[in-house]
Amino acid sequence: MPRTSRTAAPLAGNRDVAELLSILREHSSPSLADFQELLDRVGTLEQQLEAAVQELAAMRRDLAEMERRRHPAANAMRQAVTTIQTQVTELREKLSALKQAVVDGCKSAVTAFQKKGIAALDNIARFFRVRPMLEAVQAQASHAAEAADRAVGRIEAASQKYHEAGRHLKNAGRALTGKDAIHKAKPPGKAAQAVSAPFRATRACFGAMAKGAASAADRLGRLEQAAEQQKPSIQETIRQYNREAEKVRAVPIRVRPRPHVER
């Protein structure tokens, strides 16, 4: 049974996310746009995964019908559905980890605001260490897209084998009646195309998730780099302190003459 995630609900309804959004809007923070973009990206990934789940439900209905009719391609269809279910489960767990990291980042950002004020939320990307999670979603989605391609191939191969067997059966009958044999099997018909359609749609969802996660990771990486460039390094801070100390030591100390006291 798939594990239940604390972040199964959309991020937009999360209390910590809503609190940080409220703070950024109230203070017209320039970080608002970057944070909103991150939320939008994650929201899109959620929608794409949900679309894949809906297609998986269609696959199960098709499989039930094929098993009822004892269709020769039912076994290939069953294996393909199991493959897609596994990929959806893996992606759901990766996305859940990503969303939890966003929530944790919101908590850290709000705490920083409470201690240091709105200036603490400049370069807000530093609170969201989610790039590894985005990269994990990208890798899993790419793998899932490849798995969906293989599933379509197995279904079409099974359908082709079914048509080939039908051709041999027909040729046996034609031979008995003195008719010429059929030398080429029919390509997969409308039924096979209809069965593979949800797999193709799911493959498109997985592909879109991979591209979206890669784009978000790249964007976040650039924000992190910009934040690091704006923050002085420890070495630079020490050098600046030493320069200021040298200036202080270089200033001549004026010794005031002691007043003459007559005895």
CSV table of C-alpha atoms in Angstrom, one decimal:
chain,number,residue,atom,x,y,z
A,1,MET,CA,0.0,0.0,0.0
A,2,PRO,CA,1.4,3.5,-0.9
A,3,ARG,CA,2.5,5.6,2.0
A,4,THR,CA,0.2,8.5,3.0
A,5,SER,CA,2.0,11.8,2.8
A,6,ARG,CA,1.5,14.7,5.1
A,7,THR,CA,1.7,17.0,2.1
A,8,ALA,CA,-0.9,15.1,-0.1
A,9,ALA,CA,-3.0,18.3,-0.2
A,10,PRO,CA,-1.9,21.1,-2.6
A,11,LEU,CA,0.7,23.5,-1.3
A,12,ALA,CA,-1.6,26.5,-1.9
A,13,GLY,CA,-3.7,25.3,1.1
A,14,ASN,CA,-0.8,24.7,3.4
A,15,ARG,CA,-0.8,27.0,6.5
A,16,ASP,CA,2.9,27.7,6.5
A,17,VAL,CA,2.9,28.5,2.8
A,18,ALA,CA,0.0,30.9,3.2
A,19,GLU,CA,1.7,32.6,6.2
A,20,LEU,CA,4.9,33.3,4.2
A,21,LEU,CA,2.9,34.5,1.2
A,22,SER,CA,1.0,36.9,3.4
A,23,ILE,CA,4.2,38.3,4.9
A,24,LEU,CA,5.8,38.8,1.5
A,25,ARG,CA,2.6,40.5,0.1
A,26,GLU,CA,2.1,42.7,3.1
A,27,HIS,CA,5.7,44.1,2.9
A,28,SER,CA,5.8,44.2,-1.0
A,29,SER,CA,8.9,42.0,-0.8
A,30,PRO,CA,10.8,41.6,-4.1
A,31,SER,CA,11.1,37.9,-3.2
A,32,LEU,CA,7.4,37.4,-3.7
A,33,ALA,CA,7.7,36.8,-7.4
A,34,ASP,CA,10.4,34.2,-7.0
A,35,PHE,CA,8.5,32.4,-4.2
A,36,GLN,CA,5.2,32.5,-6.3
A,37,GLU,CA,7.0,31.0,-9.3
A,38,LEU,CA,8.3,28.1,-7.1
A,39,LEU,CA,4.8,27.4,-5.9
A,40,ASP,CA,3.4,27.6,-9.5
A,41,ARG,CA,6.0,25.1,-10.7
A,42,VAL,CA,5.2,22.6,-7.9
A,43,GLY,CA,1.5,23.1,-8.6
A,44,THR,CA,2.0,22.3,-12.2
A,45,LEU,CA,3.9,19.1,-11.3
A,46,GLU,CA,1.0,18.1,-9.1
A,47,GLN,CA,-1.5,18.7,-11.9
A,48,GLN,CA,0.5,16.7,-14.4
A,49,LEU,CA,0.9,13.7,-11.9
A,50,GLU,CA,-2.9,13.9,-11.3
A,51,ALA,CA,-3.5,13.7,-15.0
A,52,ALA,CA,-1.3,10.6,-15.2
A,53,VAL,CA,-3.4,9.1,-12.3
A,54,GLN,CA,-6.6,9.7,-14.3
A,55,GLU,CA,-5.1,7.9,-17.3
A,56,LEU,CA,-4.1,5.0,-15.1
A,57,ALA,CA,-7.7,4.6,-14.1
A,58,ALA,CA,-8.6,4.4,-17.8
A,59,MET,CA,-5.9,1.7,-18.3
A,60,ARG,CA,-7.5,-0.3,-15.5
A,61,ARG,CA,-10.9,-0.1,-17.0
A,62,ASP,CA,-9.5,-1.3,-20.4
A,63,LEU,CA,-7.7,-4.1,-18.7
A,64,ALA,CA,-10.8,-5.3,-16.9
A,65,GLU,CA,-12.6,-5.4,-20.3
A,66,MET,CA,-9.8,-7.3,-22.0
A,67,GLU,CA,-9.7,-9.8,-19.1
A,68,ARG,CA,-13.5,-10.2,-19.4
A,69,ARG,CA,-13.2,-10.9,-23.1
A,70,ARG,CA,-10.1,-13.1,-22.5
A,71,HIS,CA,-8.2,-11.0,-25.1
A,72,PRO,CA,-4.8,-12.5,-26.0
A,73,ALA,CA,-3.1,-9.2,-25.2
A,74,ALA,CA,-4.5,-9.0,-21.7
A,75,ASN,CA,-1.4,-10.4,-20.1
A,76,ALA,CA,0.8,-7.7,-21.8
A,77,MET,CA,-1.7,-5.1,-20.8
A,78,ARG,CA,-1.6,-6.3,-17.2
A,79,GLN,CA,2.1,-6.0,-17.0
A,80,ALA,CA,2.0,-2.6,-18.6
A,81,VAL,CA,-0.5,-1.3,-16.1
A,82,THR,CA,1.6,-2.6,-13.2
A,83,THR,CA,4.6,-0.8,-14.6
A,84,ILE,CA,2.8,2.5,-14.8
A,85,GLN,CA,1.3,2.1,-11.3
A,86,THR,CA,4.9,1.6,-10.0
A,87,GLN,CA,6.1,4.8,-11.7
A,88,VAL,CA,3.1,6.8,-10.5
A,89,THR,CA,3.8,5.6,-6.9
A,90,GLU,CA,7.5,6.5,-7.2
A,91,LEU,CA,6.7,10.0,-8.6
A,92,ARG,CA,4.1,10.6,-5.9
A,93,GLU,CA,6.7,9.9,-3.2
A,94,LYS,CA,9.3,12.2,-4.9
A,95,LEU,CA,6.8,15.0,-5.3
A,96,SER,CA,5.7,14.6,-1.6
A,97,ALA,CA,9.4,15.0,-0.5
A,98,LEU,CA,9.6,18.1,-2.7
A,99,LYS,CA,6.5,19.6,-1.2
A,100,GLN,CA,7.6,18.9,2.4
A,101,ALA,CA,10.9,20.6,1.6
A,102,VAL,CA,9.0,23.7,0.5
A,103,VAL,CA,6.9,23.7,3.6
A,104,ASP,CA,10.1,23.4,5.8
A,105,GLY,CA,11.6,26.3,3.9
A,106,CYS,CA,8.5,28.4,4.6
A,107,LYS,CA,8.8,27.7,8.3
A,108,SER,CA,12.5,28.7,8.3
A,109,ALA,CA,11.7,31.9,6.3
A,110,VAL,CA,8.9,32.9,8.7
A,111,THR,CA,11.2,32.3,11.7
A,112,ALA,CA,13.9,34.5,10.1
A,113,PHE,CA,11.3,37.2,9.5
A,114,GLN,CA,10.2,37.2,13.1
A,115,LYS,CA,13.8,37.5,14.4
A,116,LYS,CA,15.2,40.0,11.9
A,117,GLY,CA,12.4,41.6,9.9
A,118,ILE,CA,11.5,41.7,6.2
A,119,ALA,CA,15.2,42.2,5.2
A,120,ALA,CA,15.9,38.6,6.2
A,121,LEU,CA,13.7,37.4,3.3
A,122,ASP,CA,15.9,39.0,0.6
A,123,ASN,CA,17.3,36.3,-1.7
A,124,ILE,CA,14.6,34.0,-0.4
A,125,ALA,CA,15.9,31.0,-2.4
A,126,ARG,CA,18.4,30.3,0.3
A,127,PHE,CA,15.6,29.0,2.5
A,128,PHE,CA,14.5,26.5,0.0
A,129,ARG,CA,17.0,23.7,-0.4
A,130,VAL,CA,14.7,21.9,-2.9
A,131,ARG,CA,16.9,21.6,-5.9
A,132,PRO,CA,17.9,18.0,-5.1
A,133,MET,CA,14.2,17.1,-4.8
A,134,LEU,CA,13.4,18.7,-8.2
A,135,GLU,CA,16.3,16.8,-9.8
A,136,ALA,CA,15.0,13.6,-8.3
A,137,VAL,CA,11.5,14.3,-9.7
A,138,GLN,CA,13.1,15.0,-13.1
A,139,ALA,CA,15.1,11.7,-13.1
A,140,GLN,CA,12.0,9.7,-12.0
A,141,ALA,CA,9.7,11.3,-14.5
A,142,SER,CA,12.2,10.7,-17.4
A,143,HIS,CA,12.5,7.0,-16.3
A,144,ALA,CA,8.7,6.8,-16.1
A,145,ALA,CA,8.3,8.2,-19.7
A,146,GLU,CA,10.7,5.6,-20.9
A,147,ALA,CA,8.7,2.9,-19.1
A,148,ALA,CA,5.5,4.1,-20.7
A,149,ASP,CA,7.1,3.9,-24.1
A,150,ARG,CA,8.1,0.3,-23.5
A,151,ALA,CA,4.6,-0.5,-22.2
A,152,VAL,CA,3.1,0.8,-25.5
A,153,GLY,CA,5.6,-1.3,-27.4
A,154,ARG,CA,4.6,-4.5,-25.5
A,155,ILE,CA,0.9,-3.9,-26.1
A,156,GLU,CA,1.4,-3.2,-29.8
A,157,ALA,CA,3.7,-6.3,-30.1
A,158,ALA,CA,1.0,-8.5,-28.4
A,159,SER,CA,-1.6,-7.1,-30.7
A,160,GLN,CA,0.5,-7.7,-33.7
A,161,LYS,CA,1.1,-11.3,-32.6
A,162,TYR,CA,-2.7,-11.7,-32.2
A,163,HIS,CA,-3.2,-10.5,-35.7
A,164,GLU,CA,-0.5,-12.7,-37.0
A,165,ALA,CA,-2.1,-15.7,-35.4
A,166,GLY,CA,-5.4,-14.7,-37.0
A,167,ARG,CA,-3.7,-14.5,-40.4
A,168,HIS,CA,-2.4,-18.1,-40.1
A,169,LEU,CA,-5.8,-19.3,-39.0
A,170,LYS,CA,-7.5,-17.6,-42.0
A,171,ASN,CA,-4.8,-19.0,-44.4
A,172,ALA,CA,-5.6,-22.5,-43.2
A,173,GLY,CA,-9.2,-22.0,-44.0
A,174,ARG,CA,-8.4,-20.4,-47.4
A,175,ALA,CA,-6.1,-23.3,-48.3
A,176,LEU,CA,-9.0,-25.7,-47.8
A,177,THR,CA,-11.1,-23.7,-50.2
A,178,GLY,CA,-8.3,-23.3,-52.7
A,179,LYS,CA,-7.9,-19.5,-52.2
A,180,ASP,CA,-4.6,-17.7,-52.1
A,181,ALA,CA,-2.9,-17.1,-48.8
A,182,ILE,CA,-2.8,-13.7,-47.1
A,183,HIS,CA,0.9,-12.8,-46.8
A,184,LYS,CA,0.7,-9.8,-44.6
A,185,ALA,CA,-1.1,-9.4,-41.3
A,186,LYS,CA,-3.3,-6.4,-40.7
A,187,PRO,CA,-1.7,-3.6,-38.6
A,188,PRO,CA,-3.0,-3.1,-35.1
A,189,GLY,CA,-6.6,-1.9,-35.4
A,190,LYS,CA,-8.7,0.7,-33.7
A,191,ALA,CA,-9.1,-1.4,-30.6
A,192,ALA,CA,-5.3,-1.7,-30.0
A,193,GLN,CA,-4.9,2.0,-30.7
A,194,ALA,CA,-7.6,2.8,-28.2
A,195,VAL,CA,-6.0,0.6,-25.5
A,196,SER,CA,-2.6,2.2,-26.0
A,197,ALA,CA,-4.0,5.7,-26.0
A,198,PRO,CA,-4.0,6.2,-22.2
A,199,PHE,CA,-0.3,5.0,-22.1
A,200,ARG,CA,0.6,7.5,-24.7
A,201,ALA,CA,-1.2,10.3,-22.7
A,202,THR,CA,0.6,9.2,-19.5
A,203,ARG,CA,3.9,9.2,-21.3
A,204,ALA,CA,3.2,12.9,-22.3
A,205,CYS,CA,2.4,13.7,-18.6
A,206,PHE,CA,5.7,12.1,-17.5
A,207,GLY,CA,7.6,13.9,-20.2
A,208,ALA,CA,6.1,17.3,-19.2
A,209,MET,CA,6.9,16.6,-15.5
A,210,ALA,CA,10.6,15.9,-16.4
A,211,LYS,CA,10.9,19.1,-18.4
A,212,GLY,CA,9.1,21.2,-15.8
A,213,ALA,CA,11.2,19.9,-12.9
A,214,ALA,CA,14.4,20.4,-14.9
A,215,SER,CA,13.4,24.0,-15.7
A,216,ALA,CA,12.5,24.7,-12.0
A,217,ALA,CA,15.8,23.2,-10.8
A,218,ASP,CA,17.8,25.4,-13.3
A,219,ARG,CA,15.9,28.5,-12.2
A,220,LEU,CA,16.4,27.8,-8.6
A,221,GLY,CA,20.1,27.1,-9.2
A,222,ARG,CA,20.5,30.6,-10.8
A,223,LEU,CA,18.7,32.2,-7.8
A,224,GLU,CA,21.0,30.4,-5.4
A,225,GLN,CA,24.1,31.5,-7.3
A,226,ALA,CA,22.9,35.1,-7.4
A,227,ALA,CA,22.3,35.0,-3.6
A,228,GLU,CA,25.8,33.6,-3.0
A,229,GLN,CA,27.4,36.3,-5.2
A,230,GLN,CA,25.7,39.1,-3.2
A,231,LYS,CA,26.7,37.6,0.1
A,232,PRO,CA,30.3,38.5,1.1
A,233,SER,CA,32.5,35.5,1.8
A,234,ILE,CA,34.0,34.9,5.3
A,235,GLN,CA,37.5,35.6,3.8
A,236,GLU,CA,36.4,38.9,2.3
A,237,THR,CA,34.8,39.9,5.6
A,238,ILE,CA,38.0,39.1,7.5
A,239,ARG,CA,40.0,41.1,4.9
A,240,GLN,CA,37.7,44.1,5.2
A,241,TYR,CA,38.0,43.9,9.0
A,242,ASN,CA,41.8,43.9,8.8
A,243,ARG,CA,41.8,46.8,6.4
A,244,GLU,CA,39.6,48.9,8.8
A,245,ALA,CA,41.9,47.9,11.7
A,246,GLU,CA,45.0,49.0,9.8
A,247,LYS,CA,43.4,52.4,9.1
A,248,VAL,CA,42.7,52.8,12.8
A,249,ARG,CA,46.3,51.9,13.7
A,250,ALA,CA,47.7,54.3,11.1
A,251,VAL,CA,46.0,57.3,12.6
A,252,PRO,CA,48.6,59.1,14.8
A,253,ILE,CA,47.7,59.4,18.3
A,254,ARG,CA,48.0,63.0,19.5
A,255,VAL,CA,49.4,63.3,23.0
A,256,ARG,CA,48.1,66.3,24.7
A,257,PRO,CA,50.8,68.2,26.7
A,258,ARG,CA,50.5,67.9,30.4
A,259,PRO,CA,49.7,71.2,32.0
A,260,HIS,CA,52.6,72.9,33.8
A,261,VAL,CA,51.9,73.1,37.5
A,262,GLU,CA,54.0,75.7,39.4
A,263,ARG,CA,55.3,74.6,42.7
